[in-house]
mmCIF file of C-alpha atoms in Angstrom:
data_model
loop_
_atom_site.group_PDB
_atom_site.id
_atom_site.type_symbol
_atom_site.label_atom_id
_atom_site.label_comp_id
_atom_site.label_asym_id
_atom_site.label_seq_id
_atom_site.Cartn_x
_atom_site.Cartn_y
_atom_site.Cartn_z
ATOM 1 C CA MET A 1 221.492 -6.377 40.329
ATOM 2 C CA PRO A 2 219.351 -9.114 40.768
ATOM 3 C CA ASP A 3 215.712 -7.993 42.116
ATOM 4 C CA ALA A 4 215.274 -9.911 45.538
ATOM 5 C CA ASN A 5 211.179 -10.550 45.056
ATOM 6 C CA ALA A 6 211.830 -12.139 41.895
ATOM 7 C CA HIS A 7 211.605 -15.912 42.945
ATOM 8 C CA ALA A 8 209.092 -14.873 45.992
ATOM 9 C CA PRO A 9 205.857 -16.651 45.480
ATOM 10 C CA ASP A 10 202.585 -14.715 44.847
ATOM 11 C CA MET A 11 200.707 -14.213 47.945
ATOM 12 C CA ARG A 12 197.534 -12.837 46.532
ATOM 13 C CA PRO A 13 194.235 -14.292 47.018
ATOM 14 C CA SER A 14 193.229 -16.118 44.375
ATOM 15 C CA ILE A 15 189.981 -14.624 41.999
ATOM 16 C CA ARG A 16 187.675 -17.104 40.259
ATOM 17 C CA LYS A 17 187.997 -16.860 37.103
ATOM 18 C CA ALA A 18 184.342 -16.286 35.182
ATOM 19 C CA HIS A 19 184.746 -18.001 31.846
ATOM 20 C CA ARG A 20 181.629 -18.031 29.695
ATOM 21 C CA ASP A 21 182.214 -22.206 29.716
ATOM 22 C CA ASP A 22 182.306 -22.334 33.480
ATOM 23 C CA PRO A 23 179.113 -24.552 34.337
ATOM 24 C CA VAL A 24 178.829 -22.643 37.589
ATOM 25 C CA ARG A 25 178.717 -19.065 36.065
ATOM 26 C CA ASN A 26 176.368 -20.198 33.473
ATOM 27 C CA ALA A 27 173.512 -22.047 35.925
ATOM 28 C CA LEU A 28 173.718 -18.338 38.376
ATOM 29 C CA ALA A 29 173.007 -16.735 35.347
ATOM 30 C CA ASN A 30 170.480 -19.202 34.324
ATOM 31 C CA PHE A 31 169.025 -19.210 37.805
ATOM 32 C CA CYS A 32 168.703 -14.988 38.036
ATOM 33 C CA GLU A 33 166.930 -15.001 34.524
ATOM 34 C CA ASN A 34 164.479 -17.936 35.539
ATOM 35 C CA LEU A 35 163.532 -15.441 38.537
ATOM 36 C CA ASP A 36 162.732 -12.515 36.361
ATOM 37 C CA GLY A 37 160.697 -15.119 34.252
ATOM 38 C CA ALA A 38 159.244 -16.145 37.714
ATOM 39 C CA GLN A 39 158.522 -12.635 38.745
ATOM 40 C CA TRP A 40 156.969 -11.815 35.342
ATOM 41 C CA LEU A 41 154.216 -14.391 36.555
ATOM 42 C CA LEU A 42 153.992 -13.354 39.700
ATOM 43 C CA ALA A 43 153.008 -9.867 38.570
ATOM 44 C CA GLY A 44 150.666 -10.909 35.955
ATOM 45 C CA GLY A 45 148.525 -12.837 38.846
ATOM 46 C CA SER A 46 149.581 -16.315 37.927
ATOM 47 C CA LYS A 47 151.312 -17.328 41.300
ATOM 48 C CA GLY A 48 151.242 -21.228 40.887
ATOM 49 C CA SER A 49 152.964 -20.903 37.630
ATOM 50 C CA ALA A 50 155.200 -18.342 39.257
ATOM 51 C CA LYS A 51 155.679 -21.052 42.112
ATOM 52 C CA ASP A 52 156.478 -23.698 39.809
ATOM 53 C CA CYS A 53 159.111 -21.569 37.679
ATOM 54 C CA VAL A 54 161.128 -20.799 40.801
ATOM 55 C CA ASN A 55 160.653 -24.502 41.802
ATOM 56 C CA ASN A 56 162.383 -25.540 38.443
ATOM 57 C CA ALA A 57 165.075 -22.779 38.432
ATOM 58 C CA VAL A 58 166.166 -24.196 42.108
ATOM 59 C CA SER A 59 165.939 -27.498 40.581
ATOM 60 C CA ASP A 60 168.144 -26.607 37.436
ATOM 61 C CA LEU A 61 170.571 -24.622 40.024
ATOM 62 C CA THR A 62 171.270 -27.073 42.143
ATOM 63 C CA ALA A 63 171.805 -30.092 39.176
ATOM 64 C CA VAL A 64 174.843 -28.205 38.470
ATOM 65 C CA LEU A 65 176.427 -27.092 41.882
ATOM 66 C CA SER A 66 177.901 -29.320 43.959
ATOM 67 C CA ALA A 67 175.137 -30.249 47.145
ATOM 68 C CA SER A 68 177.767 -30.425 49.468
ATOM 69 C CA GLY A 69 179.383 -27.189 48.773
ATOM 70 C CA ILE A 70 175.696 -25.230 49.345
ATOM 71 C CA ARG A 71 175.674 -23.487 52.712
ATOM 72 C CA ASP A 72 172.494 -21.580 52.125
ATOM 73 C CA LEU A 73 169.956 -21.181 49.147
ATOM 74 C CA THR A 74 166.483 -18.975 50.580
ATOM 75 C CA VAL A 75 164.099 -17.936 47.411
ATOM 76 C CA ASN A 76 161.185 -15.874 49.138
ATOM 77 C CA VAL A 77 158.850 -13.080 47.951
ATOM 78 C CA ASN A 78 159.838 -10.032 49.871
ATOM 79 C CA ALA A 79 157.154 -7.175 51.004
ATOM 80 C CA LEU A 80 157.055 -5.430 47.810
ATOM 81 C CA GLY A 81 156.191 -8.468 46.170
ATOM 82 C CA ARG A 82 159.365 -9.349 44.748
ATOM 83 C CA ILE A 83 161.314 -12.681 44.238
ATOM 84 C CA GLU A 84 164.305 -12.521 45.874
ATOM 85 C CA ALA A 85 167.259 -15.034 46.315
ATOM 86 C CA PHE A 86 170.042 -15.759 48.639
ATOM 87 C CA LEU A 87 172.968 -18.221 48.053
ATOM 88 C CA ASP A 88 175.840 -19.169 50.113
ATOM 89 C CA TYR A 89 178.327 -21.589 47.944
ATOM 90 C CA SER A 90 181.563 -22.803 48.019
ATOM 91 C CA ASP A 91 183.644 -25.244 46.116
ATOM 92 C CA ASP A 92 187.606 -25.770 45.107
ATOM 93 C CA LEU A 93 187.643 -22.453 42.854
ATOM 94 C CA GLY A 94 186.196 -20.252 46.216
ATOM 95 C CA ASP A 95 183.432 -19.416 47.814
ATOM 96 C CA ILE A 96 180.436 -17.259 46.050
ATOM 97 C CA ARG A 97 177.638 -15.109 47.699
ATOM 98 C CA LEU A 98 175.183 -14.022 45.583
ATOM 99 C CA THR A 99 172.145 -11.786 46.693
ATOM 100 C CA TYR A 100 169.381 -11.395 43.970
ATOM 101 C CA THR A 101 166.015 -9.513 43.644
ATOM 102 C CA ALA A 102 164.139 -10.314 40.455
ATOM 103 C CA ARG A 103 163.630 -7.619 37.773
ATOM 104 C CA GLN A 104 159.963 -5.847 38.020
ATOM 105 C CA PRO A 105 157.823 -5.740 34.732
ATOM 106 C CA LEU A 106 157.387 -2.016 33.367
ATOM 107 C CA ASN A 107 153.767 -1.635 32.889
#
């Protein structure tokens, strides 16, 4: 007896595939690494260099992501002196919501 669901369409939600050659995935990974670098500069007392590093990280990220897909992108320093980033992004492959706190250097 044939399976009644054999030809039914797949109704599962689509999941964004994260391949190593995906430019969005790579841009997000580089963005987080650059924020970690900025945190090191900030912890070392170099606020100006840390700010430049964050600006470059945002610039590099927005060069890859579609500007129309960025719904919100905020980078700030929290009350504990940690760099935080919040990103809400959407493209034809799906939605991305990123909350990232830069790593604190060990003393």
